[in-house]
């Protein structure tokens, strides 16, 4: 579960080179530009740490560091969230905090966690929470409409 679904957009406008064949960047709602940047930071943090580092899965120290970065970025996203999505971001953040509590209990050692069937059940319960899923969908819609994602 990651709080944002950002895809590393170019949030600051600008021209493209003649060799650039990508689609033009979608418009960012100026009222939410700062928030969109925070969301991009979270996406980059989650993709550059736990998500893209295979060692994070087997090294508890790296897993803890990666998860700490993701949690700090997620908290910043909540702190900066506009009122229109703040409650949705809070629901998603609360789910992540619940997951982090489980990870911390096992000192971020995923091998140990895999040996305890209840851990998978607890994590799946969090991931399957329909209120979080609904909040996530509303958040994705907001991001698509206002951050060009």
Short mmCIF file of C-alpha atoms in Angstrom, two decimals:
data_model
loop_
_atom_site.label_atom_id
_atom_site.label_comp_id
_atom_site.label_asym_id
_atom_site.label_seq_id
_atom_site.Cartn_x
_atom_site.Cartn_y
_atom_site.Cartn_z
CA UNK A 1 0.00 0.00 0.00
CA UNK A 2 1.47 3.29 -1.02
CA UNK A 3 -0.34 6.48 -0.29
CA UNK A 4 -0.05 8.03 -3.70
CA UNK A 5 -0.31 6.81 -7.22
CA UNK A 6 1.87 9.47 -8.74
CA UNK A 7 3.80 8.58 -11.85
CA UNK A 8 6.63 11.12 -11.68
CA UNK A 9 5.00 13.80 -13.84
CA UNK A 10 6.75 16.91 -14.96
CA UNK A 11 5.02 19.25 -12.55
CA UNK A 12 6.74 22.36 -13.70
CA UNK A 13 5.85 23.27 -17.25
CA UNK A 14 8.38 23.84 -19.92
CA UNK A 15 9.01 23.05 -23.51
CA UNK A 16 10.07 19.77 -24.94
CA UNK A 17 12.86 19.06 -27.33
CA UNK A 18 12.25 18.11 -30.94
CA UNK A 19 13.35 14.56 -30.09
CA UNK A 20 10.83 14.32 -27.26
CA UNK A 21 8.07 11.98 -28.38
CA UNK A 22 6.21 11.78 -25.08
CA UNK A 23 2.73 13.20 -24.74
CA UNK A 24 2.54 16.75 -23.46
CA UNK A 25 2.32 17.11 -19.69
CA UNK A 26 -1.18 17.42 -18.36
CA UNK A 27 -2.10 20.67 -16.71
CA UNK A 28 -1.63 21.13 -13.00
CA UNK A 29 -4.32 23.03 -11.12
CA UNK A 30 -2.36 26.03 -9.81
CA UNK A 31 -4.36 25.91 -6.58
CA UNK A 32 -2.82 22.51 -5.84
CA UNK A 33 0.63 22.81 -7.44
CA UNK A 34 2.50 22.67 -4.12
CA UNK A 35 0.52 19.63 -3.03
CA UNK A 36 1.20 17.94 -6.36
CA UNK A 37 4.93 18.45 -5.79
CA UNK A 38 4.68 16.87 -2.33
CA UNK A 39 2.83 13.92 -3.88
CA UNK A 40 5.58 13.58 -6.48
CA UNK A 41 8.18 13.55 -3.69
CA UNK A 42 6.32 10.71 -1.99
CA UNK A 43 6.16 8.76 -5.22
CA UNK A 44 9.87 9.20 -5.77
CA UNK A 45 10.62 8.19 -2.16
CA UNK A 46 8.54 5.04 -2.43
CA UNK A 47 9.93 4.11 -5.85
CA UNK A 48 13.55 4.83 -5.00
CA UNK A 49 13.64 2.94 -1.70
CA UNK A 50 11.57 -0.08 -0.73
CA UNK A 51 9.84 -0.39 -4.08
CA UNK A 52 13.00 -0.58 -6.16
CA UNK A 53 15.55 -1.97 -3.72
CA UNK A 54 15.49 -5.77 -3.59
CA UNK A 55 17.75 -5.66 -0.53
CA UNK A 56 15.03 -3.82 1.36
CA UNK A 57 13.07 -7.05 1.24
CA UNK A 58 15.83 -9.14 2.85
CA UNK A 59 17.71 -6.57 4.90
CA UNK A 60 15.70 -5.34 7.90
CA UNK A 61 17.93 -2.27 8.29
CA UNK A 62 17.25 -1.19 4.71
CA UNK A 63 13.57 -2.08 5.04
CA UNK A 64 13.26 0.05 8.16
CA UNK A 65 15.07 2.99 6.56
CA UNK A 66 12.97 2.74 3.41
CA UNK A 67 9.71 2.47 5.31
CA UNK A 68 10.71 5.40 7.54
CA UNK A 69 11.27 7.56 4.44
CA UNK A 70 7.92 6.51 2.99
CA UNK A 71 6.12 7.19 6.28
CA UNK A 72 7.72 10.63 6.65
CA UNK A 73 6.76 11.52 3.09
CA UNK A 74 3.24 10.21 3.65
CA UNK A 75 2.87 12.31 6.79
CA UNK A 76 4.06 15.36 4.83
CA UNK A 77 1.47 14.58 2.16
CA UNK A 78 -1.23 14.52 4.84
CA UNK A 79 0.06 17.75 6.38
CA UNK A 80 -0.07 19.48 2.99
CA UNK A 81 -3.30 17.89 1.74
CA UNK A 82 -6.03 20.30 0.68
CA UNK A 83 -9.26 20.00 2.66
CA UNK A 84 -11.04 18.38 -0.27
CA UNK A 85 -8.88 15.22 0.09
CA UNK A 86 -7.48 15.54 3.61
CA UNK A 87 -9.86 12.97 5.13
CA UNK A 88 -9.05 10.50 2.34
CA UNK A 89 -5.31 10.98 2.80
CA UNK A 90 -5.81 10.46 6.55
CA UNK A 91 -7.57 7.14 5.99
CA UNK A 92 -4.77 5.96 3.74
CA UNK A 93 -2.11 7.20 6.16
CA UNK A 94 -3.85 5.44 9.06
CA UNK A 95 -3.68 2.20 7.06
CA UNK A 96 0.01 2.72 6.45
CA UNK A 97 0.58 3.44 10.16
CA UNK A 98 -1.19 0.18 11.01
CA UNK A 99 1.11 -1.65 8.59
CA UNK A 100 4.15 0.11 10.02
CA UNK A 101 3.16 -0.98 13.52
CA UNK A 102 3.22 -4.59 12.34
CA UNK A 103 6.55 -4.10 10.56
CA UNK A 104 8.05 -2.47 13.66
CA UNK A 105 6.86 -5.33 15.88
CA UNK A 106 9.03 -7.63 13.79
CA UNK A 107 11.83 -5.08 13.50
CA UNK A 108 11.19 -4.83 9.75
CA UNK A 109 12.41 -8.39 9.26
CA UNK A 110 10.24 -9.69 6.46
CA UNK A 111 11.66 -13.21 6.76
CA UNK A 112 10.44 -13.38 10.37
CA UNK A 113 7.10 -11.92 9.39
CA UNK A 114 6.60 -14.57 6.68
CA UNK A 115 6.98 -17.27 9.32
CA UNK A 116 3.95 -15.95 11.25
CA UNK A 117 0.69 -16.59 9.36
CA UNK A 118 -1.19 -14.00 11.43
CA UNK A 119 1.04 -11.26 10.05
CA UNK A 120 -0.14 -11.92 6.49
CA UNK A 121 -3.74 -12.02 7.69
CA UNK A 122 -3.35 -8.70 9.51
CA UNK A 123 -1.66 -7.02 6.55
CA UNK A 124 -4.30 -8.39 4.17
CA UNK A 125 -7.06 -7.06 6.44
CA UNK A 126 -5.53 -3.59 6.23
CA UNK A 127 -5.06 -3.85 2.47
CA UNK A 128 -8.66 -5.05 2.00
CA UNK A 129 -10.24 -2.30 4.09
CA UNK A 130 -13.02 -0.92 1.88
CA UNK A 131 -12.94 2.53 3.49
CA UNK A 132 -9.26 2.82 2.58
CA UNK A 133 -9.94 1.50 -0.92
CA UNK A 134 -12.70 4.08 -1.42
CA UNK A 135 -10.48 6.85 -0.07
CA UNK A 136 -7.70 5.75 -2.39
CA UNK A 137 -10.03 5.85 -5.39
CA UNK A 138 -11.23 9.36 -4.51
CA UNK A 139 -7.60 10.42 -4.06
CA UNK A 140 -6.64 8.98 -7.46
CA UNK A 141 -9.53 10.87 -9.05
CA UNK A 142 -8.42 14.09 -7.36
CA UNK A 143 -4.83 13.56 -8.50
CA UNK A 144 -5.93 12.89 -12.06
CA UNK A 145 -8.08 16.02 -12.13
CA UNK A 146 -5.70 18.37 -10.37
CA UNK A 147 -2.17 17.05 -10.70
CA UNK A 148 -2.26 15.70 -14.22
CA UNK A 149 -1.86 12.10 -13.21
#
